[in-house]
Amino acid sequence: METLNHPATEDQSVALDKDGFDSAKWLSYFIANKRTRPIFSLPPDLELDEQIKLPLIRSLQRFQIGETGDGKHLRKFASRANDADYSRCVDLFIREEQSHGQLLGEVVLSLGGTLLTWHWTDVAFIFLRRILGLKTEILILQIAEIIGKCFYKCVADKVENETLREVFSVIVLDEIAHMHFHSEFLAKQLGTLSWMTRVVVHYAWCVIFNTACFVFILDHKASLDALGISSSEFVARCSKEFHRSARIAFK
Ligand SMILES: [Fe+2]
Ligand SMILES: [Fe+2]
């Protein structure tokens, strides 16, 4: 097993665990990441070009909702895996997502926006995640992680505000680790299924991923345009991450 110092790099293969999913290793990572990740103190007014500010607020309002869930169902499903370290990992993972939600909320407010209390895309994701058990929950969650990571990376690369670049760079690093965490766990879970079931699950996952990308583009095209990223480029970036994750999960 390779040592996991920090799996959050663009090259996920750096952190690949050749022995399969190791919940103790991931628990060490989540504990260390909680201790070392920076704490941001945002100014009350974040300067940003008006052309990008309004569509960005609109997009971040939606992400903020998605990052803020209490994770009750995921915790419940995770507890059935009978792995105490994995349950603790999931707990720390949910807290990281909640910290993203809190940060995004502060960003939206500092940009002059308001926070949403719900959004239909979040309700749809929650519905899909809870249809079946833990595998479904993680498979759907992984799609949200991939799209979120790619969008946050665009923001980190493109906004002309140093504070926002730092905030989104840190979130991107967390999301890369999350994607890898879920991929390795899925590999263990999906490995118990028959060959035919895995083919069907993989196909269904691809369909849901492509649908999610299509819906995302429809809903967030204004902010992608403002960030200077074409829809096709964004989908290509998401697809690259998706196939990388699928290679690990369905190995
Ligand atoms: Fe997140
Ligand atoms: Fe995440």
mmCIF file with all atom_site columns, N, CA and C in Angstrom, residues 113-167:
data_model
loop_
_atom_site.group_PDB
_atom_site.id
_atom_site.type_symbol
_atom_site.label_atom_id
_atom_site.label_alt_id
_atom_site.label_comp_id
_atom_site.label_asym_id
_atom_site.label_entity_id
_atom_site.label_seq_id
_atom_site.pdbx_PDB_ins_code
_atom_site.Cartn_x
_atom_site.Cartn_y
_atom_site.Cartn_z
_atom_site.occupancy
_atom_site.B_iso_or_equiv
_atom_site.pdbx_formal_charge
_atom_site.auth_seq_id
_atom_site.auth_comp_id
_atom_site.auth_asym_id
_atom_site.auth_atom_id
_atom_site.pdbx_PDB_model_num
ATOM 1   N N  . GLY A 1 113 ? -24.749 38.676 -2.617  1.00 0.00 ? 113 GLY A N  1
ATOM 2   C CA . GLY A 1 113 ? -25.901 37.823 -2.910  1.00 0.00 ? 113 GLY A CA 1
ATOM 3   C C  . GLY A 1 113 ? -26.614 37.377 -1.641  1.00 0.00 ? 113 GLY A C  1
ATOM 4   N N  . THR A 1 114 ? -27.686 36.624 -1.823  1.00 0.00 ? 114 THR A N  1
ATOM 5   C CA . THR A 1 114 ? -28.410 36.049 -0.688  1.00 0.00 ? 114 THR A CA 1
ATOM 6   C C  . THR A 1 114 ? -28.370 34.524 -0.810  1.00 0.00 ? 114 THR A C  1
ATOM 7   N N  . LEU A 1 115 ? -28.689 33.845 0.267   1.00 0.00 ? 115 LEU A N  1
ATOM 8   C CA . LEU A 1 115 ? -28.630 32.378 0.251   1.00 0.00 ? 115 LEU A CA 1
ATOM 9   C C  . LEU A 1 115 ? -29.994 31.791 -0.070  1.00 0.00 ? 115 LEU A C  1
ATOM 10  N N  . LEU A 1 116 ? -29.993 30.684 -0.819  1.00 0.00 ? 116 LEU A N  1
ATOM 11  C CA . LEU A 1 116 ? -31.240 29.983 -1.131  1.00 0.00 ? 116 LEU A CA 1
ATOM 12  C C  . LEU A 1 116 ? -31.553 29.006 -0.001  1.00 0.00 ? 116 LEU A C  1
ATOM 13  N N  . THR A 1 117 ? -32.819 28.676 0.129   1.00 0.00 ? 117 THR A N  1
ATOM 14  C CA . THR A 1 117 ? -33.177 27.653 1.123   1.00 0.00 ? 117 THR A CA 1
ATOM 15  C C  . THR A 1 117 ? -33.348 26.288 0.459   1.00 0.00 ? 117 THR A C  1
ATOM 16  N N  . TRP A 1 118 ? -33.618 26.265 -0.854  1.00 0.00 ? 118 TRP A N  1
ATOM 17  C CA . TRP A 1 118 ? -33.688 24.987 -1.568  1.00 0.00 ? 118 TRP A CA 1
ATOM 18  C C  . TRP A 1 118 ? -33.534 25.269 -3.057  1.00 0.00 ? 118 TRP A C  1
ATOM 19  N N  . HIS A 1 119 ? -33.217 24.202 -3.814  1.00 0.00 ? 119 HIS A N  1
ATOM 20  C CA . HIS A 1 119 ? -33.204 24.294 -5.267  1.00 0.00 ? 119 HIS A CA 1
ATOM 21  C C  . HIS A 1 119 ? -33.563 22.929 -5.833  1.00 0.00 ? 119 HIS A C  1
ATOM 22  N N  . TRP A 1 120 ? -34.322 22.907 -6.916  1.00 0.00 ? 120 TRP A N  1
ATOM 23  C CA . TRP A 1 120 ? -34.858 21.643 -7.419  1.00 0.00 ? 120 TRP A CA 1
ATOM 24  C C  . TRP A 1 120 ? -33.749 20.662 -7.817  1.00 0.00 ? 120 TRP A C  1
ATOM 25  N N  . THR A 1 121 ? -32.605 21.160 -8.301  1.00 0.00 ? 121 THR A N  1
ATOM 26  C CA . THR A 1 121 ? -31.535 20.227 -8.694  1.00 0.00 ? 121 THR A CA 1
ATOM 27  C C  . THR A 1 121 ? -31.006 19.475 -7.472  1.00 0.00 ? 121 THR A C  1
ATOM 28  N N  . ASP A 1 122 ? -30.976 20.137 -6.322  1.00 0.00 ? 122 ASP A N  1
ATOM 29  C CA . ASP A 1 122 ? -30.520 19.480 -5.102  1.00 0.00 ? 122 ASP A CA 1
ATOM 30  C C  . ASP A 1 122 ? -31.530 18.417 -4.668  1.00 0.00 ? 122 ASP A C  1
ATOM 31  N N  . VAL A 1 123 ? -32.816 18.750 -4.781  1.00 0.00 ? 123 VAL A N  1
ATOM 32  C CA . VAL A 1 123 ? -33.863 17.790 -4.422  1.00 0.00 ? 123 VAL A CA 1
ATOM 33  C C  . VAL A 1 123 ? -33.761 16.560 -5.326  1.00 0.00 ? 123 VAL A C  1
ATOM 34  N N  . ALA A 1 124 ? -33.533 16.787 -6.640  1.00 0.00 ? 124 ALA A N  1
ATOM 35  C CA . ALA A 1 124 ? -33.420 15.666 -7.592  1.00 0.00 ? 124 ALA A CA 1
ATOM 36  C C  . ALA A 1 124 ? -32.235 14.770 -7.240  1.00 0.00 ? 124 ALA A C  1
ATOM 37  N N  . PHE A 1 125 ? -31.105 15.380 -6.904  1.00 0.00 ? 125 PHE A N  1
ATOM 38  C CA . PHE A 1 125 ? -29.920 14.603 -6.542  1.00 0.00 ? 125 PHE A CA 1
ATOM 39  C C  . PHE A 1 125 ? -30.180 13.773 -5.285  1.00 0.00 ? 125 PHE A C  1
ATOM 40  N N  . ILE A 1 126 ? -30.809 14.406 -4.293  1.00 0.00 ? 126 ILE A N  1
ATOM 41  C CA . ILE A 1 126 ? -31.087 13.688 -3.043  1.00 0.00 ? 126 ILE A CA 1
ATOM 42  C C  . ILE A 1 126 ? -32.015 12.508 -3.313  1.00 0.00 ? 126 ILE A C  1
ATOM 43  N N  . PHE A 1 127 ? -33.027 12.730 -4.166  1.00 0.00 ? 127 PHE A N  1
ATOM 44  C CA . PHE A 1 127 ? -33.970 11.651 -4.496  1.00 0.00 ? 127 PHE A CA 1
ATOM 45  C C  . PHE A 1 127 ? -33.228 10.475 -5.138  1.00 0.00 ? 127 PHE A C  1
ATOM 46  N N  . LEU A 1 128 ? -32.391 10.765 -6.132  1.00 0.00 ? 128 LEU A N  1
ATOM 47  C CA . LEU A 1 128 ? -31.646 9.705  -6.822  1.00 0.00 ? 128 LEU A CA 1
ATOM 48  C C  . LEU A 1 128 ? -30.734 8.946  -5.863  1.00 0.00 ? 128 LEU A C  1
ATOM 49  N N  . ARG A 1 129 ? -30.063 9.701  -4.993  1.00 0.00 ? 129 ARG A N  1
ATOM 50  C CA . ARG A 1 129 ? -29.108 9.084  -4.081  1.00 0.00 ? 129 ARG A CA 1
ATOM 51  C C  . ARG A 1 129 ? -29.761 8.097  -3.143  1.00 0.00 ? 129 ARG A C  1
ATOM 52  N N  . ARG A 1 130 ? -31.011 8.361  -2.775  1.00 0.00 ? 130 ARG A N  1
ATOM 53  C CA . ARG A 1 130 ? -31.639 7.534  -1.737  1.00 0.00 ? 130 ARG A CA 1
ATOM 54  C C  . ARG A 1 130 ? -32.498 6.399  -2.279  1.00 0.00 ? 130 ARG A C  1
ATOM 55  N N  . ILE A 1 131 ? -32.513 6.238  -3.613  1.00 0.00 ? 131 ILE A N  1
ATOM 56  C CA . ILE A 1 131 ? -33.377 5.206  -4.197  1.00 0.00 ? 131 ILE A CA 1
ATOM 57  C C  . ILE A 1 131 ? -33.001 3.828  -3.665  1.00 0.00 ? 131 ILE A C  1
ATOM 58  N N  . LEU A 1 132 ? -31.700 3.546  -3.665  1.00 0.00 ? 132 LEU A N  1
ATOM 59  C CA . LEU A 1 132 ? -31.258 2.220  -3.204  1.00 0.00 ? 132 LEU A CA 1
ATOM 60  C C  . LEU A 1 132 ? -30.339 2.393  -2.007  1.00 0.00 ? 132 LEU A C  1
ATOM 61  N N  . GLY A 1 133 ? -29.313 1.606  -1.936  1.00 0.00 ? 133 GLY A N  1
ATOM 62  C CA . GLY A 1 133 ? -28.463 1.631  -0.742  1.00 0.00 ? 133 GLY A CA 1
ATOM 63  C C  . GLY A 1 133 ? -27.202 2.452  -0.902  1.00 0.00 ? 133 GLY A C  1
ATOM 64  N N  . LEU A 1 134 ? -26.167 2.040  -0.197  1.00 0.00 ? 134 LEU A N  1
ATOM 65  C CA . LEU A 1 134 ? -24.922 2.804  -0.133  1.00 0.00 ? 134 LEU A CA 1
ATOM 66  C C  . LEU A 1 134 ? -24.264 2.964  -1.502  1.00 0.00 ? 134 LEU A C  1
ATOM 67  N N  . LYS A 1 135 ? -24.280 1.891  -2.324  1.00 0.00 ? 135 LYS A N  1
ATOM 68  C CA . LYS A 1 135 ? -23.624 1.992  -3.644  1.00 0.00 ? 135 LYS A CA 1
ATOM 69  C C  . LYS A 1 135 ? -24.269 3.095  -4.470  1.00 0.00 ? 135 LYS A C  1
ATOM 70  N N  . THR A 1 136 ? -25.584 3.119  -4.509  1.00 0.00 ? 136 THR A N  1
ATOM 71  C CA . THR A 1 136 ? -26.282 4.142  -5.289  1.00 0.00 ? 136 THR A CA 1
ATOM 72  C C  . THR A 1 136 ? -25.976 5.527  -4.744  1.00 0.00 ? 136 THR A C  1
ATOM 73  N N  . GLU A 1 137 ? -26.004 5.631  -3.429  1.00 0.00 ? 137 GLU A N  1
ATOM 74  C CA . GLU A 1 137 ? -25.729 6.919  -2.785  1.00 0.00 ? 137 GLU A CA 1
ATOM 75  C C  . GLU A 1 137 ? -24.359 7.442  -3.232  1.00 0.00 ? 137 GLU A C  1
ATOM 76  N N  . ILE A 1 138 ? -23.349 6.570  -3.197  1.00 0.00 ? 138 ILE A N  1
ATOM 77  C CA . ILE A 1 138 ? -21.989 7.015  -3.527  1.00 0.00 ? 138 ILE A CA 1
ATOM 78  C C  . ILE A 1 138 ? -21.846 7.260  -5.032  1.00 0.00 ? 138 ILE A C  1
ATOM 79  N N  . LEU A 1 139 ? -22.480 6.406  -5.851  1.00 0.00 ? 139 LEU A N  1
ATOM 80  C CA . LEU A 1 139 ? -22.388 6.596  -7.305  1.00 0.00 ? 139 LEU A CA 1
ATOM 81  C C  . LEU A 1 139 ? -22.962 7.958  -7.719  1.00 0.00 ? 139 LEU A C  1
ATOM 82  N N  . ILE A 1 140 ? -24.098 8.312  -7.153  1.00 0.00 ? 140 ILE A N  1
ATOM 83  C CA . ILE A 1 140 ? -24.730 9.600  -7.506  1.00 0.00 ? 140 ILE A CA 1
ATOM 84  C C  . ILE A 1 140 ? -23.935 10.752 -6.892  1.00 0.00 ? 140 ILE A C  1
ATOM 85  N N  . LEU A 1 141 ? -23.514 10.541 -5.663  1.00 0.00 ? 141 LEU A N  1
ATOM 86  C CA . LEU A 1 141 ? -22.707 11.570 -4.992  1.00 0.00 ? 141 LEU A CA 1
ATOM 87  C C  . LEU A 1 141 ? -21.435 11.863 -5.795  1.00 0.00 ? 141 LEU A C  1
ATOM 88  N N  . GLN A 1 142 ? -20.852 10.802 -6.355  1.00 0.00 ? 142 GLN A N  1
ATOM 89  C CA . GLN A 1 142 ? -19.612 10.980 -7.118  1.00 0.00 ? 142 GLN A CA 1
ATOM 90  C C  . GLN A 1 142 ? -19.834 11.884 -8.330  1.00 0.00 ? 142 GLN A C  1
ATOM 91  N N  . ILE A 1 143 ? -20.982 11.795 -8.943  1.00 0.00 ? 143 ILE A N  1
ATOM 92  C CA . ILE A 1 143 ? -21.277 12.669 -10.088 1.00 0.00 ? 143 ILE A CA 1
ATOM 93  C C  . ILE A 1 143 ? -21.291 14.134 -9.628  1.00 0.00 ? 143 ILE A C  1
ATOM 94  N N  . ALA A 1 144 ? -21.910 14.370 -8.475  1.00 0.00 ? 144 ALA A N  1
ATOM 95  C CA . ALA A 1 144 ? -21.929 15.744 -7.936  1.00 0.00 ? 144 ALA A CA 1
ATOM 96  C C  . ALA A 1 144 ? -20.517 16.216 -7.596  1.00 0.00 ? 144 ALA A C  1
ATOM 97  N N  . GLU A 1 145 ? -19.705 15.294 -7.070  1.00 0.00 ? 145 GLU A N  1
ATOM 98  C CA . GLU A 1 145 ? -18.319 15.654 -6.730  1.00 0.00 ? 145 GLU A CA 1
ATOM 99  C C  . GLU A 1 145 ? -17.550 16.068 -7.988  1.00 0.00 ? 145 GLU A C  1
ATOM 100 N N  . ILE A 1 146 ? -17.730 15.290 -9.057  1.00 0.00 ? 146 ILE A N  1
ATOM 101 C CA . ILE A 1 146 ? -16.988 15.545 -10.300 1.00 0.00 ? 146 ILE A CA 1
ATOM 102 C C  . ILE A 1 146 ? -17.379 16.902 -10.890 1.00 0.00 ? 146 ILE A C  1
ATOM 103 N N  . ILE A 1 147 ? -18.680 17.137 -11.002 1.00 0.00 ? 147 ILE A N  1
ATOM 104 C CA . ILE A 1 147 ? -19.130 18.407 -11.591 1.00 0.00 ? 147 ILE A CA 1
ATOM 105 C C  . ILE A 1 147 ? -18.714 19.567 -10.688 1.00 0.00 ? 147 ILE A C  1
ATOM 106 N N  . GLY A 1 148 ? -18.854 19.377 -9.377  1.00 0.00 ? 148 GLY A N  1
ATOM 107 C CA . GLY A 1 148 ? -18.460 20.434 -8.434  1.00 0.00 ? 148 GLY A CA 1
ATOM 108 C C  . GLY A 1 148 ? -16.978 20.736 -8.542  1.00 0.00 ? 148 GLY A C  1
ATOM 109 N N  . LYS A 1 149 ? -16.161 19.687 -8.534  1.00 0.00 ? 149 LYS A N  1
ATOM 110 C CA . LYS A 1 149 ? -14.702 19.897 -8.619  1.00 0.00 ? 149 LYS A CA 1
ATOM 111 C C  . LYS A 1 149 ? -14.344 20.660 -9.888  1.00 0.00 ? 149 LYS A C  1
ATOM 112 N N  . CYS A 1 150 ? -14.927 20.252 -11.015 1.00 0.00 ? 150 CYS A N  1
ATOM 113 C CA . CYS A 1 150 ? -14.585 20.916 -12.292 1.00 0.00 ? 150 CYS A CA 1
ATOM 114 C C  . CYS A 1 150 ? -15.028 22.376 -12.286 1.00 0.00 ? 150 CYS A C  1
ATOM 115 N N  . PHE A 1 151 ? -16.197 22.641 -11.711 1.00 0.00 ? 151 PHE A N  1
ATOM 116 C CA . PHE A 1 151 ? -16.660 24.040 -11.684 1.00 0.00 ? 151 PHE A CA 1
ATOM 117 C C  . PHE A 1 151 ? -15.778 24.877 -10.750 1.00 0.00 ? 151 PHE A C  1
ATOM 118 N N  . TYR A 1 152 ? -15.504 24.370 -9.567  1.00 0.00 ? 152 TYR A N  1
ATOM 119 C CA . TYR A 1 152 ? -14.666 25.118 -8.615  1.00 0.00 ? 152 TYR A CA 1
ATOM 120 C C  . TYR A 1 152 ? -13.279 25.378 -9.203  1.00 0.00 ? 152 TYR A C  1
ATOM 121 N N  . LYS A 1 153 ? -12.771 24.406 -9.973  1.00 0.00 ? 153 LYS A N  1
ATOM 122 C CA . LYS A 1 153 ? -11.451 24.574 -10.602 1.00 0.00 ? 153 LYS A CA 1
ATOM 123 C C  . LYS A 1 153 ? -11.497 25.718 -11.626 1.00 0.00 ? 153 LYS A C  1
ATOM 124 N N  . CYS A 1 154 ? -12.587 25.787 -12.369 1.00 0.00 ? 154 CYS A N  1
ATOM 125 C CA . CYS A 1 154 ? -12.748 26.900 -13.326 1.00 0.00 ? 154 CYS A CA 1
ATOM 126 C C  . CYS A 1 154 ? -12.728 28.229 -12.577 1.00 0.00 ? 154 CYS A C  1
ATOM 127 N N  . VAL A 1 155 ? -13.440 28.278 -11.450 1.00 0.00 ? 155 VAL A N  1
ATOM 128 C CA . VAL A 1 155 ? -13.489 29.532 -10.678 1.00 0.00 ? 155 VAL A CA 1
ATOM 129 C C  . VAL A 1 155 ? -12.090 29.861 -10.159 1.00 0.00 ? 155 VAL A C  1
ATOM 130 N N  . ALA A 1 156 ? -11.421 28.866 -9.583  1.00 0.00 ? 156 ALA A N  1
ATOM 131 C CA . ALA A 1 156 ? -10.075 29.093 -9.025  1.00 0.00 ? 156 ALA A CA 1
ATOM 132 C C  . ALA A 1 156 ? -9.109  29.590 -10.096 1.00 0.00 ? 156 ALA A C  1
ATOM 133 N N  . ASP A 1 157 ? -9.270  29.086 -11.313 1.00 0.00 ? 157 ASP A N  1
ATOM 134 C CA . ASP A 1 157 ? -8.342  29.457 -12.400 1.00 0.00 ? 157 ASP A CA 1
ATOM 135 C C  . ASP A 1 157 ? -8.679  30.802 -13.028 1.00 0.00 ? 157 ASP A C  1
ATOM 136 N N  . LYS A 1 158 ? -9.964  31.163 -13.023 1.00 0.00 ? 158 LYS A N  1
ATOM 137 C CA . LYS A 1 158 ? -10.383 32.279 -13.868 1.00 0.00 ? 158 LYS A CA 1
ATOM 138 C C  . LYS A 1 158 ? -10.724 33.583 -13.141 1.00 0.00 ? 158 LYS A C  1
ATOM 139 N N  . VAL A 1 159 ? -11.151 33.513 -11.877 1.00 0.00 ? 159 VAL A N  1
ATOM 140 C CA . VAL A 1 159 ? -11.573 34.769 -11.233 1.00 0.00 ? 159 VAL A CA 1
ATOM 141 C C  . VAL A 1 159 ? -10.359 35.643 -10.917 1.00 0.00 ? 159 VAL A C  1
ATOM 142 N N  . GLU A 1 160 ? -10.554 36.919 -11.051 1.00 0.00 ? 160 GLU A N  1
ATOM 143 C CA . GLU A 1 160 ? -9.454  37.843 -10.773 1.00 0.00 ? 160 GLU A CA 1
ATOM 144 C C  . GLU A 1 160 ? -9.626  38.424 -9.378  1.00 0.00 ? 160 GLU A C  1
ATOM 145 N N  . ASN A 1 161 ? -9.533  37.553 -8.430  1.00 0.00 ? 161 ASN A N  1
ATOM 146 C CA . ASN A 1 161 ? -9.605  37.950 -7.020  1.00 0.00 ? 161 ASN A CA 1
ATOM 147 C C  . ASN A 1 161 ? -8.791  36.915 -6.241  1.00 0.00 ? 161 ASN A C  1
ATOM 148 N N  . GLU A 1 162 ? -7.736  37.355 -5.611  1.00 0.00 ? 162 GLU A N  1
ATOM 149 C CA . GLU A 1 162 ? -6.804  36.428 -4.979  1.00 0.00 ? 162 GLU A CA 1
ATOM 150 C C  . GLU A 1 162 ? -7.455  35.608 -3.870  1.00 0.00 ? 162 GLU A C  1
ATOM 151 N N  . THR A 1 163 ? -8.316  36.251 -3.070  1.00 0.00 ? 163 THR A N  1
ATOM 152 C CA . THR A 1 163 ? -8.978  35.521 -1.977  1.00 0.00 ? 163 THR A CA 1
ATOM 153 C C  . THR A 1 163 ? -9.840  34.389 -2.532  1.00 0.00 ? 163 THR A C  1
ATOM 154 N N  . LEU A 1 164 ? -10.609 34.706 -3.559  1.00 0.00 ? 164 LEU A N  1
ATOM 155 C CA . LEU A 1 164 ? -11.472 33.674 -4.146  1.00 0.00 ? 164 LEU A CA 1
ATOM 156 C C  . LEU A 1 164 ? -10.646 32.553 -4.779  1.00 0.00 ? 164 LEU A C  1
ATOM 157 N N  . ARG A 1 165 ? -9.549  32.918 -5.397  1.00 0.00 ? 165 ARG A N  1
ATOM 158 C CA . ARG A 1 165 ? -8.683  31.882 -5.985  1.00 0.00 ? 165 ARG A CA 1
ATOM 159 C C  . ARG A 1 165 ? -8.191  30.909 -4.908  1.00 0.00 ? 165 ARG A C  1
ATOM 160 N N  . GLU A 1 166 ? -7.805  31.470 -3.767  1.00 0.00 ? 166 GLU A N  1
ATOM 161 C CA . GLU A 1 166 ? -7.307  30.612 -2.675  1.00 0.00 ? 166 GLU A CA 1
ATOM 162 C C  . GLU A 1 166 ? -8.425  29.748 -2.105  1.00 0.00 ? 166 GLU A C  1
ATOM 163 N N  . VAL A 1 167 ? -9.583  30.362 -1.876  1.00 0.00 ? 167 VAL A N  1
ATOM 164 C CA . VAL A 1 167 ? -10.719 29.607 -1.323  1.00 0.00 ? 167 VAL A CA 1
ATOM 165 C C  . VAL A 1 167 ? -11.058 28.434 -2.238  1.00 0.00 ? 167 VAL A C  1
#
